[in-house]
Amino acid sequence: MAAAVAAVFIVLSVAALPVLDRLSPPDLSRYHDTSPVVLDRNGEILRAFTVEDGIWRLPVAYGDVAENYIKQLVVFEDKRYWTHGGVDPLALLRAVFQAAAGRRIVSGGSTLTMQTARLLEPRPRTIPSKLIEIFRAVQLERRYNKEEILQIYLTLAPFGGNLEGVRAASLAYFGKEPQALTPAEAALLVALPQSPTARRPDLYPDRARAARNRVLQRVLPEDIAREALGDPVPQRRNALPFHAPHLAQRLVTEDRGMEKAHFTYIDRSLQSALETLVENFAAQLPAQVSAAVLVTENESGRVTAYIGSAGFFDERRSGQVDAVTALRSPGSALKPFIYGIAFQDRIAHPSTMVYDGPSLFGGWAPRNFMREFTGDVTVAEALQESLNVPAVKLLDGIGPARFAAILEQAGAPLVFPGGAELPSLPVALGGAGIRLESLALLYTAVARGGDVRRISYRRGETEDTEARPFLSEEAAGWLTQILAGIERPAGFLPESFSASRIAFKTGTSYGFRDALSVGFSAAHTVAVWVGRPDGAPHEDFIGLDAAGLMLKVFDRLRDGGFEDESSGLKIRGYGDAPAALRRYPLLSLLSPAAAAGGENFRILFPPQNAMLSVDQSGGGYNPVILEAGAGRRPLTWMVNGRPQGISRLESRFAWHPHEPGAYRITAIDATGAHDSVDIWLSE
């Protein structure tokens, strides 16, 4: 009777299928609701995330599964799979007669397509449910080819606990991708979905082994099956890959679930080696001290390793805080860019003599780290020794607001204490917040010869991104020459004996809260931070300690074949300073008026509190012409604290607003003098 009902249902379903298919399409939402995965540059998993109900359901392609698994699955579950139309009448009738005879059910009559339908829309095992599965199976065969249907099954099949899909099961039980399954491993994964809880190998290894062996003996030739029967059954679950967890979380959170696969430029072998290196380094530090490392390729800006902490699950070190993106004080790590801009502006030369001695800047008297002064030194020596007074003098000549604007235009914004809109001279010594990834971007630009290109984490992000000028090639070459001459910390070979030349700079923040070191070789830039994530001081560690970790990272890059030792740094010799730059002035280059903000330099248009009307044209608003009077070119223009552009020769600048509203316009000249006005735009 049941067989007749099923037969009639099949005939009617096929006849009405075109109409029913339009009215009630199959629900593929469970198939599409897969675990977000973050992949390295070779497609290997860095980290995966469960779906909302806590299930590991990793996406898998039909072609990424071992052929021997597919063959065993089809022979064991549905030997006529490749020829039937979703329902196998012979198997269905056999199941019905077995049930009627009261014998043990060897086969439930469900084809792989019917099982796929049940996985897509789970229902109680009743006769009405079976009829719906039959209809859905025929429907699936109408819409998809055999490989596509199997791919759905391979994604949704249950394998015990919170594992769904052959990829999650293969990684959890065997620590490998399903493409590499052996015959014995494949047989176990064929057997598990029939009874995933009762046959879990980590809980019931004997049952799992017996089920696996039945598959082997039934589907494989005797000699192959005999050999596979001796293979052990895994008795514990492996943790799924867990590398670059901070980056993975960042990418998935930023994407808001729109993408299921996130492709990065991370190299998993390098990432894994550096994670171990950082953990071992931190193990020698106090329990609350952590560390972070970022490795980028100089030419492309691609990030190949990203370690946000010394241990993601280390609560003592606040391991889930991502120190790559956290705002930290850079200490002296910003000094090279002060010098680079001074070189570019022609207010200093590496051989310029500068006085390192007691100096007063508006009531502030900076001192050196060792609290001693050196006297006359060259600018190059001042940078190599990280002397504070010369750096502040040069920043005073550039103007701290202009310096900050240039960094922000390069893609490395600073955050100033107390929410201040414009910086002051202590920026030279770390008196601002910056992210480690922003420091890496700036040093990568120097290594590249002065052009900046944004750092890229996702594959494809840099393909259409052109490099922009940050420093002149000459200034970058001089900086590289100077930084390559900095003495390495104790215990490391001097630069002249090292296998690869590295230019680097360290930084120690006020109160010993942060120790940083950023360096570059011909191929890579490595940025390192060491400190307490809560910002508490740790006086036993300074920038040189971070430099030690940085140099070990470079050693790993070289040992792993990532470094091309035949290529060298883009250095440039500098010789003697021209006559006009032989000595840096003892006093500030700025006039008292310019240093105070400039009585002569001011914005001429728009005036303070102006209310301007703007018209739309071509999908945007017409430009507002900004104009400043007096001042030394170039002029940097900022709107609401963000750089908009530079007037190199003229006093005017065309600003393109995005919407009406209140704005603060700021102009900064080459000496650092600045003026601001508040305006209101309306349509």
XYZ file of C-alpha atoms in Angstrom:
683
model
C 0.000 0.000 0.000
C 2.742 2.473 1.002
C 4.631 1.639 -2.174
C 1.554 2.343 -4.262
C 0.998 5.676 -2.523
C 4.595 6.638 -3.132
C 4.385 5.593 -6.791
C 1.202 7.609 -7.353
C 2.761 10.587 -5.559
C 5.838 10.420 -7.768
C 3.754 10.355 -10.951
C 1.604 13.282 -9.824
C 4.644 15.243 -8.629
C 6.398 14.835 -11.955
C 3.285 15.928 -13.843
C 2.726 18.987 -11.661
C 6.406 19.791 -11.167
C 6.676 22.853 -13.443
C 3.853 24.594 -11.579
C 4.876 23.450 -8.091
C 8.506 24.331 -8.770
C 7.533 27.949 -9.365
C 5.143 28.077 -6.421
C 7.443 26.373 -3.921
C 11.138 26.503 -4.828
C 13.596 24.572 -2.650
C 14.875 26.463 0.383
C 18.671 26.660 0.158
C 19.124 28.985 3.133
C 20.827 26.311 5.281
C 23.239 25.555 2.442
C 24.142 29.215 2.085
C 24.424 29.723 5.857
C 27.991 28.483 6.123
C 30.788 29.339 8.512
C 32.774 32.449 7.582
C 36.333 31.388 6.795
C 39.464 33.509 6.502
C 42.042 32.068 4.123
C 45.724 32.673 3.521
C 47.289 33.521 0.159
C 47.315 29.832 -0.817
C 43.686 29.191 0.130
C 44.533 27.473 3.424
C 42.272 28.204 6.392
C 43.593 30.700 8.918
C 40.482 30.783 11.064
C 36.854 29.751 10.742
C 33.780 30.832 12.710
C 30.700 28.862 13.654
C 27.304 29.819 12.278
C 24.820 31.394 14.691
C 23.655 28.081 16.190
C 27.246 27.096 17.075
C 27.700 24.659 14.205
C 30.913 24.295 12.217
C 29.576 24.257 8.658
C 32.467 25.019 6.331
C 31.818 25.656 2.645
C 33.274 23.009 0.370
C 33.384 22.569 -3.392
C 32.715 19.232 -5.060
C 36.148 19.322 -6.693
C 37.890 19.837 -3.339
C 36.932 16.406 -1.977
C 38.946 13.226 -2.515
C 37.660 11.159 -5.410
C 37.863 7.977 -3.320
C 35.442 9.520 -0.808
C 32.910 10.379 -3.540
C 33.136 6.848 -4.978
C 32.672 5.186 -1.588
C 29.772 7.475 -0.719
C 27.886 6.756 -3.925
C 28.488 2.998 -3.854
C 27.483 2.707 -0.197
C 24.546 5.129 -0.122
C 23.106 5.313 -3.637
C 24.750 3.139 -6.289
C 22.402 4.354 -9.057
C 22.891 8.025 -8.104
C 24.383 9.071 -11.434
C 21.451 7.646 -13.450
C 18.235 8.167 -11.479
C 16.177 11.354 -11.455
C 16.197 11.958 -7.714
C 14.253 8.890 -6.633
C 15.409 5.288 -7.055
C 12.190 3.233 -7.428
C 13.988 -0.072 -6.877
C 15.590 1.079 -3.625
C 12.300 2.595 -2.477
C 10.350 -0.593 -3.125
C 13.013 -2.709 -1.404
C 12.813 -0.508 1.689
C 9.026 -0.749 1.753
C 9.011 -4.568 1.443
C 11.701 -4.883 4.141
C 9.646 -2.760 6.489
C 6.499 -4.743 5.708
C 8.304 -8.014 6.356
C 9.482 -6.734 9.735
C 13.090 -7.354 8.919
C 16.045 -5.102 9.842
C 16.228 -2.118 7.469
C 19.383 -2.387 5.441
C 18.488 0.618 3.304
C 15.943 3.349 3.982
C 15.295 3.847 0.286
C 16.447 7.442 0.385
C 18.713 8.457 -2.440
C 21.497 10.950 -1.880
C 19.267 13.540 -3.514
C 16.457 12.738 -1.067
C 18.912 12.919 1.840
C 20.065 16.299 0.514
C 16.453 17.480 0.455
C 16.056 16.385 4.090
C 19.278 18.184 5.070
C 18.031 21.381 3.446
C 14.660 21.189 5.209
C 14.838 18.895 8.276
C 11.497 17.305 9.216
C 10.253 14.490 11.485
C 10.610 11.087 9.848
C 7.009 10.489 8.845
C 5.310 9.328 5.639
C 4.219 12.901 4.732
C 7.779 14.056 5.284
C 9.049 11.281 3.027
C 6.629 12.347 0.288
C 7.862 15.938 0.553
C 11.440 14.688 0.316
C 10.546 12.797 -2.849
C 9.054 15.941 -4.380
C 12.040 18.053 -3.335
C 14.458 15.443 -4.710
C 12.813 15.506 -8.135
C 12.793 19.297 -7.927
C 16.512 19.449 -7.088
C 17.352 17.151 -10.004
C 15.393 19.466 -12.292
C 17.289 22.560 -11.123
C 20.844 21.302 -10.495
C 23.326 18.837 -11.923
C 24.574 15.824 -9.980
C 27.804 17.479 -8.824
C 25.916 20.521 -7.501
C 23.514 18.330 -5.552
C 26.400 16.370 -4.047
C 28.082 19.639 -3.108
C 25.024 20.567 -1.052
C 25.145 17.166 0.663
C 28.883 17.510 1.320
C 28.239 20.855 3.017
C 25.287 19.844 5.218
C 25.793 16.180 6.159
C 26.071 15.688 9.974
C 29.262 14.177 11.404
C 28.687 14.271 15.157
C 28.594 17.030 17.742
C 28.587 20.443 16.099
C 30.260 19.265 12.888
C 28.413 19.552 9.587
C 29.908 19.010 6.191
C 32.789 16.842 5.093
C 35.343 19.658 5.314
C 34.679 20.422 8.973
C 34.708 16.687 9.754
C 37.936 16.050 7.874
C 39.715 18.928 9.637
C 38.326 18.013 13.074
C 38.980 14.271 12.936
C 42.049 14.049 10.692
C 43.558 17.563 10.689
C 43.545 17.708 6.892
C 41.495 19.002 3.998
C 39.048 16.438 2.511
C 41.009 16.320 -0.737
C 43.753 14.395 1.101
C 41.586 11.675 2.694
C 42.893 8.104 2.663
C 40.492 5.226 1.850
C 40.092 4.396 5.571
C 39.454 8.010 6.504
C 36.978 8.416 3.657
C 35.127 5.259 4.755
C 34.692 6.612 8.288
C 33.221 9.840 6.943
C 30.872 7.853 4.710
C 29.610 5.919 7.741
C 29.165 8.780 10.213
C 26.120 10.623 8.758
C 23.967 7.484 9.132
C 24.288 7.755 12.917
C 26.492 10.750 13.721
C 26.001 10.785 17.490
C 26.278 7.061 18.185
C 29.317 6.645 15.943
C 31.380 9.666 16.992
C 34.954 8.345 16.956
C 36.072 10.658 19.767
C 33.343 9.249 22.046
C 32.639 5.743 20.707
C 35.744 4.577 18.782
C 34.707 0.922 18.689
C 31.341 1.714 17.090
C 33.024 4.084 14.656
C 35.586 1.434 13.691
C 32.897 -1.201 13.129
C 30.843 1.159 10.941
C 33.906 2.185 8.974
C 34.924 -1.408 8.388
C 31.478 -2.277 7.023
C 31.884 0.469 4.452
C 35.383 -0.685 3.512
C 34.357 -4.321 3.104
C 31.318 -3.435 1.044
C 32.696 -0.880 -1.400
C 36.439 -1.556 -1.865
C 38.306 -4.444 -3.468
C 39.347 -7.028 -0.906
C 43.087 -6.261 -0.979
C 42.597 -2.495 -0.529
C 39.952 -3.002 2.147
C 42.199 -5.436 4.074
C 45.000 -2.869 4.191
C 42.671 -0.047 5.236
C 41.088 -2.097 8.022
C 44.313 -1.831 10.010
C 44.296 1.972 10.072
C 43.456 3.461 13.463
C 40.312 5.468 14.136
C 40.876 8.972 15.543
C 39.904 9.095 19.217
C 39.955 12.858 19.688
C 38.923 15.928 17.766
C 41.521 18.340 16.480
C 41.040 22.061 16.904
C 40.287 23.737 13.621
C 43.054 26.014 12.258
C 43.455 29.132 14.367
C 45.959 31.583 12.932
C 45.912 35.393 12.713
C 42.800 35.422 14.941
C 42.751 39.212 15.375
C 42.910 39.863 11.647
C 40.306 37.191 10.966
C 37.911 38.683 13.498
C 38.546 42.139 12.100
C 37.771 41.134 8.507
C 34.622 39.200 9.390
C 33.352 42.008 11.636
C 34.033 44.706 9.039
C 32.266 42.646 6.382
C 29.141 42.181 8.581
C 28.542 38.693 7.237
C 28.245 39.698 3.588
C 31.027 37.345 2.467
C 31.654 33.787 3.618
C 35.224 33.466 2.328
C 37.822 36.141 3.055
C 41.030 35.806 1.055
C 44.127 37.443 2.562
C 47.809 37.827 1.694
C 48.889 36.097 4.926
C 51.347 33.233 4.483
C 50.170 30.589 6.944
C 53.572 28.934 7.385
C 55.194 32.284 8.191
C 52.265 33.316 10.383
C 52.462 30.104 12.391
C 56.233 30.406 12.871
C 55.974 34.022 14.031
C 53.092 33.245 16.400
C 55.342 30.697 18.094
C 58.238 33.175 18.101
C 56.121 35.889 19.763
C 54.687 33.484 22.342
C 58.188 32.295 23.277
C 59.399 35.904 23.477
C 56.500 36.919 25.726
C 57.043 33.895 27.976
C 60.240 35.592 29.167
C 58.386 38.800 30.065
C 56.145 39.654 33.037
C 52.747 37.990 32.843
C 50.849 41.146 31.838
C 53.190 42.155 28.979
C 52.171 41.316 25.432
C 53.652 41.853 21.974
C 52.460 42.431 18.415
C 54.114 42.031 15.001
C 53.102 43.161 11.523
C 55.030 42.095 8.402
C 54.417 43.792 5.041
C 55.881 43.416 1.583
C 57.499 46.719 0.650
C 56.670 46.791 -3.033
C 53.007 45.809 -2.823
C 52.039 46.799 0.733
C 50.592 43.322 1.276
C 50.566 42.003 4.839
C 52.081 38.529 5.091
C 51.949 38.100 8.894
C 49.723 39.700 11.531
C 50.191 38.895 15.227
C 47.919 41.077 17.347
C 49.010 39.727 20.747
C 51.239 37.156 22.412
C 48.342 34.729 22.842
C 44.705 35.225 21.874
C 43.395 33.231 24.843
C 45.944 34.522 27.361
C 43.760 36.511 29.742
C 46.727 37.767 31.789
C 48.074 39.509 28.724
C 44.621 40.697 27.563
C 45.270 38.524 24.525
C 42.139 39.456 22.630
C 43.186 43.117 22.453
C 44.560 43.738 18.961
C 47.731 45.788 19.444
C 48.133 46.207 15.679
C 45.114 48.523 15.607
C 45.272 49.904 19.162
C 46.268 53.558 19.565
C 49.655 53.703 21.273
C 52.332 56.335 21.789
C 55.117 55.860 19.220
C 57.858 57.378 21.369
C 60.701 58.282 19.001
C 59.425 56.126 16.142
C 58.003 59.203 14.357
C 61.346 61.040 14.321
C 62.499 59.689 10.935
C 59.545 61.376 9.236
C 60.320 64.726 10.869
C 63.812 64.462 9.450
C 62.545 63.234 6.077
C 60.182 66.187 5.679
C 62.954 68.557 6.794
C 65.211 67.079 4.078
C 62.440 67.458 1.522
C 61.774 71.064 2.562
C 65.492 71.860 2.279
C 65.707 73.190 5.821
C 68.196 70.496 6.840
C 70.687 68.046 5.336
C 72.048 64.857 6.948
C 75.397 66.618 7.436
C 73.870 69.806 8.876
C 75.273 70.589 12.308
C 72.629 70.972 14.995
C 73.089 71.860 18.651
C 71.813 69.330 21.178
C 71.619 71.306 24.383
C 69.178 72.971 26.771
C 66.453 74.644 24.705
C 63.158 76.295 25.559
C 60.110 76.010 23.310
C 57.356 78.215 24.654
C 58.026 77.167 28.231
C 58.749 73.493 27.397
C 62.328 72.246 27.755
C 62.693 68.719 26.280
C 65.472 66.460 27.519
C 67.079 63.343 26.076
C 66.222 59.801 27.118
C 69.520 59.479 29.013
C 69.037 63.020 30.440
C 72.358 64.208 29.022
C 73.132 66.537 26.115
C 75.665 65.910 23.367
C 76.428 69.374 22.045
C 77.101 69.795 18.318
C 76.142 66.779 16.214
C 75.174 66.224 12.614
C 71.499 65.763 11.826
C 72.248 62.151 10.812
C 73.919 61.474 14.164
C 71.036 63.132 16.001
C 68.582 60.733 14.369
C 70.780 57.676 14.914
C 71.210 58.570 18.588
C 67.515 59.515 18.847
C 68.312 62.874 20.431
C 65.205 64.787 21.453
C 66.139 68.467 21.183
C 67.247 68.318 17.509
C 64.032 66.482 16.570
C 61.909 69.110 18.321
C 63.875 71.894 16.595
C 63.232 70.381 13.182
C 59.536 69.866 13.960
C 59.374 73.481 15.079
C 60.736 74.417 11.652
C 58.228 72.214 9.817
C 55.277 73.033 12.023
C 53.572 70.280 14.059
C 50.179 70.877 12.426
C 51.649 70.599 8.948
C 53.611 67.505 9.983
C 50.449 65.819 11.258
C 48.554 66.780 8.094
C 51.253 65.244 5.879
C 51.100 61.990 7.864
C 47.322 61.889 7.657
C 47.399 62.467 3.907
C 49.777 59.527 3.686
C 47.217 57.377 5.530
C 48.672 57.530 9.050
C 46.481 59.835 11.170
C 47.583 60.911 14.629
C 45.270 61.281 17.617
C 46.149 64.103 19.978
C 45.771 64.167 23.772
C 42.575 65.601 25.199
C 40.821 65.545 21.845
C 42.891 68.493 20.559
C 42.327 69.292 16.896
C 45.910 70.395 16.195
C 49.150 68.981 17.603
C 51.986 70.621 19.468
C 55.742 70.056 19.539
C 55.688 67.048 21.950
C 54.469 65.018 18.942
C 58.174 64.709 18.097
C 58.679 62.599 21.225
C 55.535 60.497 21.011
C 52.939 62.985 22.273
C 50.199 61.571 20.048
C 48.495 58.253 19.450
C 49.117 56.162 16.341
C 48.409 52.584 15.293
C 51.173 50.059 14.668
C 49.800 49.427 11.185
C 50.092 53.158 10.428
C 53.745 53.146 11.464
C 54.322 50.142 9.222
C 52.733 52.029 6.320
C 55.079 55.013 6.783
C 58.249 52.922 7.058
C 57.177 50.856 4.056
C 56.971 54.108 2.087
C 60.567 54.972 3.011
C 61.701 51.489 1.964
C 59.879 51.930 -1.350
C 61.757 55.151 -2.093
C 59.270 57.675 -0.729
C 55.968 56.613 -2.314
C 53.184 55.478 -0.001
C 50.663 52.762 -0.814
C 48.020 51.632 1.602
C 48.618 48.434 3.505
C 46.488 45.602 2.165
C 45.053 42.654 4.054
C 42.459 41.321 1.610
C 43.451 39.793 -1.681
C 42.809 42.254 -4.508
C 42.752 45.392 -2.358
C 45.957 46.847 -3.821
C 45.387 45.885 -7.427
C 43.917 49.261 -8.371
C 45.742 51.351 -5.772
C 48.479 53.598 -7.093
C 51.386 54.697 -4.927
C 51.282 58.384 -3.883
C 54.241 60.645 -3.107
C 55.039 60.984 0.584
C 58.748 61.823 0.643
C 61.107 62.638 -2.189
C 63.311 59.818 -3.395
C 66.325 61.740 -2.124
C 64.863 62.233 1.365
C 63.848 58.544 1.562
C 67.314 57.437 0.420
C 69.026 59.625 3.017
C 66.729 58.316 5.753
C 67.442 54.734 4.742
C 71.199 55.343 4.853
C 70.933 56.896 8.320
C 68.605 54.248 9.802
C 70.730 51.421 8.405
C 73.604 52.753 10.496
C 71.813 52.505 13.847
C 73.611 50.182 16.252
C 71.908 46.852 16.802
C 71.003 45.692 20.310
C 73.424 43.562 22.303
C 73.478 39.925 21.272
C 72.926 40.571 17.551
C 75.587 40.679 14.866
C 76.575 44.178 13.718
C 75.066 45.249 10.419
C 78.359 44.728 8.586
C 78.340 41.009 9.495
C 74.636 40.393 8.970
C 73.309 38.417 6.037
C 70.795 41.152 5.197
C 70.936 44.899 5.739
C 68.158 46.360 7.852
C 67.247 49.984 8.506
C 65.282 50.487 11.701
C 64.241 52.854 14.467
C 63.053 52.223 18.007
C 60.689 54.135 20.234
C 59.928 54.157 23.952
C 56.843 56.049 25.066
C 56.595 58.358 28.059
C 56.482 56.400 31.309
C 57.820 53.216 29.634
C 54.322 52.211 28.507
C 55.219 51.202 24.964
C 58.353 49.797 23.359
C 58.393 49.831 19.565
C 60.738 48.963 16.767
C 60.038 49.299 13.067
C 62.549 48.291 10.421
C 62.800 47.369 6.786
C 64.974 45.287 4.524
C 64.904 45.422 0.746
C 61.784 43.230 0.665
C 59.882 43.603 3.946
C 58.928 45.991 6.702
C 58.502 44.614 10.228
C 56.698 46.602 12.921
C 56.897 45.391 16.542
C 55.192 46.604 19.704
C 55.864 45.367 23.247
C 53.904 46.566 26.261
C 50.904 46.121 28.479
C 47.582 46.382 26.664
C 46.125 48.288 29.632
C 48.725 51.043 29.173
C 50.465 50.462 32.503
C 54.235 51.148 32.589
C 56.894 48.433 32.495
C 60.259 50.043 33.166
C 62.309 46.931 32.417
C 61.653 47.142 28.660
C 62.504 49.812 26.099
C 62.562 50.116 22.331
C 65.762 48.084 22.033
C 63.952 45.087 23.506
C 61.357 45.368 20.759
C 64.251 45.652 18.277
C 65.501 42.260 19.435
C 62.187 40.672 18.533
C 62.112 42.569 15.237
C 65.542 41.243 14.242
C 64.454 37.689 15.076
C 61.496 38.161 12.743
C 63.885 39.220 9.977
C 65.979 36.126 10.671
C 62.859 33.995 10.222
C 62.011 35.772 6.972
C 65.486 35.041 5.641
C 65.540 31.435 6.834
C 62.128 30.824 5.304
C 63.237 32.036 1.893
C 61.097 35.171 2.010
C 64.073 37.541 1.791
C 65.937 38.134 -1.469
C 69.470 38.720 -0.218
C 70.679 39.691 -3.700
C 68.740 42.980 -3.584
C 69.694 45.861 -1.329
C 68.181 48.836 0.437
C 67.482 51.956 -1.593
C 70.135 54.071 0.097
C 71.548 57.390 -1.048
C 74.858 58.900 0.041
C 74.711 62.479 1.208
C 78.218 63.947 1.489
C 78.676 67.461 2.881
C 75.845 69.882 3.487
C 75.495 72.857 1.135
C 76.761 76.138 2.540
C 73.287 77.412 3.447
C 72.568 74.259 5.485
C 75.855 73.684 7.265
C 74.406 74.685 10.628
C 70.829 74.594 11.832
C 69.792 77.879 13.539
C 70.019 77.881 17.300
C 66.579 79.555 17.432
C 63.364 78.463 15.752
C 63.086 79.060 12.017
C 59.670 80.570 12.616
C 59.009 84.178 13.305
C 57.264 84.880 16.624
C 54.075 85.623 14.706
C 54.217 82.356 12.749
C 55.033 80.313 15.842
C 52.025 81.808 17.608
C 49.692 80.987 14.771
C 50.497 83.861 12.457
C 49.166 87.412 12.665
C 50.068 87.909 8.978
C 48.953 84.468 7.765
C 45.186 84.105 7.699
C 42.304 82.729 5.677
C 40.863 85.442 3.417
C 37.876 83.449 2.140
C 35.526 82.323 3.459
C 35.385 84.711 6.412
C 34.636 83.562 9.956
C 30.972 82.482 10.481
C 30.194 82.772 6.769
C 26.958 81.201 5.530
C 27.478 79.980 1.969
C 25.091 78.446 -0.552
C 26.350 75.607 -2.730
C 24.709 74.233 -5.856
C 24.684 70.680 -7.118
C 26.188 69.810 -10.471
C 26.973 66.474 -12.108
C 25.944 64.417 -9.088
C 27.941 66.455 -6.544
C 28.270 69.938 -5.079
C 30.140 72.716 -6.829
C 33.540 73.513 -5.297
C 34.106 76.207 -2.702
C 37.191 78.296 -3.462
C 39.316 78.713 -0.319
C 41.930 81.455 -0.190
C 44.670 82.424 2.280
C 46.802 85.556 2.502
C 50.555 85.801 3.120
C 52.250 82.653 4.467
C 54.899 80.471 2.895
C 53.951 77.876 0.275
C 52.977 75.088 0.124
C 49.681 75.517 1.992
C 47.922 72.502 3.523
C 44.131 72.718 3.715
C 42.096 70.798 6.303
C 38.335 70.509 6.803
C 37.051 69.323 10.178
C 40.566 68.184 11.010
C 41.045 66.051 7.884
C 43.500 66.970 5.091
C 41.871 67.928 1.784
C 44.844 68.904 -0.348
C 47.838 71.172 -0.853
C 48.264 74.484 -2.692
C 51.868 74.319 -3.845
C 52.123 77.526 -5.865
C 48.878 79.433 -5.383
C 47.037 80.750 -2.346
C 43.728 79.276 -3.542
C 42.314 75.772 -3.227
C 39.104 74.252 -4.656
C 37.380 72.254 -1.924
C 34.584 69.862 -2.932
C 32.104 69.439 -0.048
C 30.051 66.231 0.165
C 27.002 67.666 1.928
C 25.643 70.832 3.572
C 26.400 71.510 7.228
C 28.882 73.086 9.630
C 32.582 72.979 8.805
C 35.860 74.206 10.243
C 38.375 75.215 7.570
C 42.070 75.216 8.560
C 45.030 76.392 6.477
C 48.641 75.607 7.433
C 51.621 77.162 5.679
C 55.094 75.663 5.196
C 56.356 77.203 8.428
C 53.557 75.674 10.480
C 51.597 78.922 10.891
C 47.880 78.218 10.759
C 44.474 79.861 10.770
C 40.936 78.463 11.074
C 37.405 79.699 10.302
C 33.990 78.188 10.990
C 31.383 78.268 8.213
C 27.920 76.913 7.361
C 27.002 75.465 3.963
C 23.427 75.243 2.730
C 21.815 74.334 -0.582
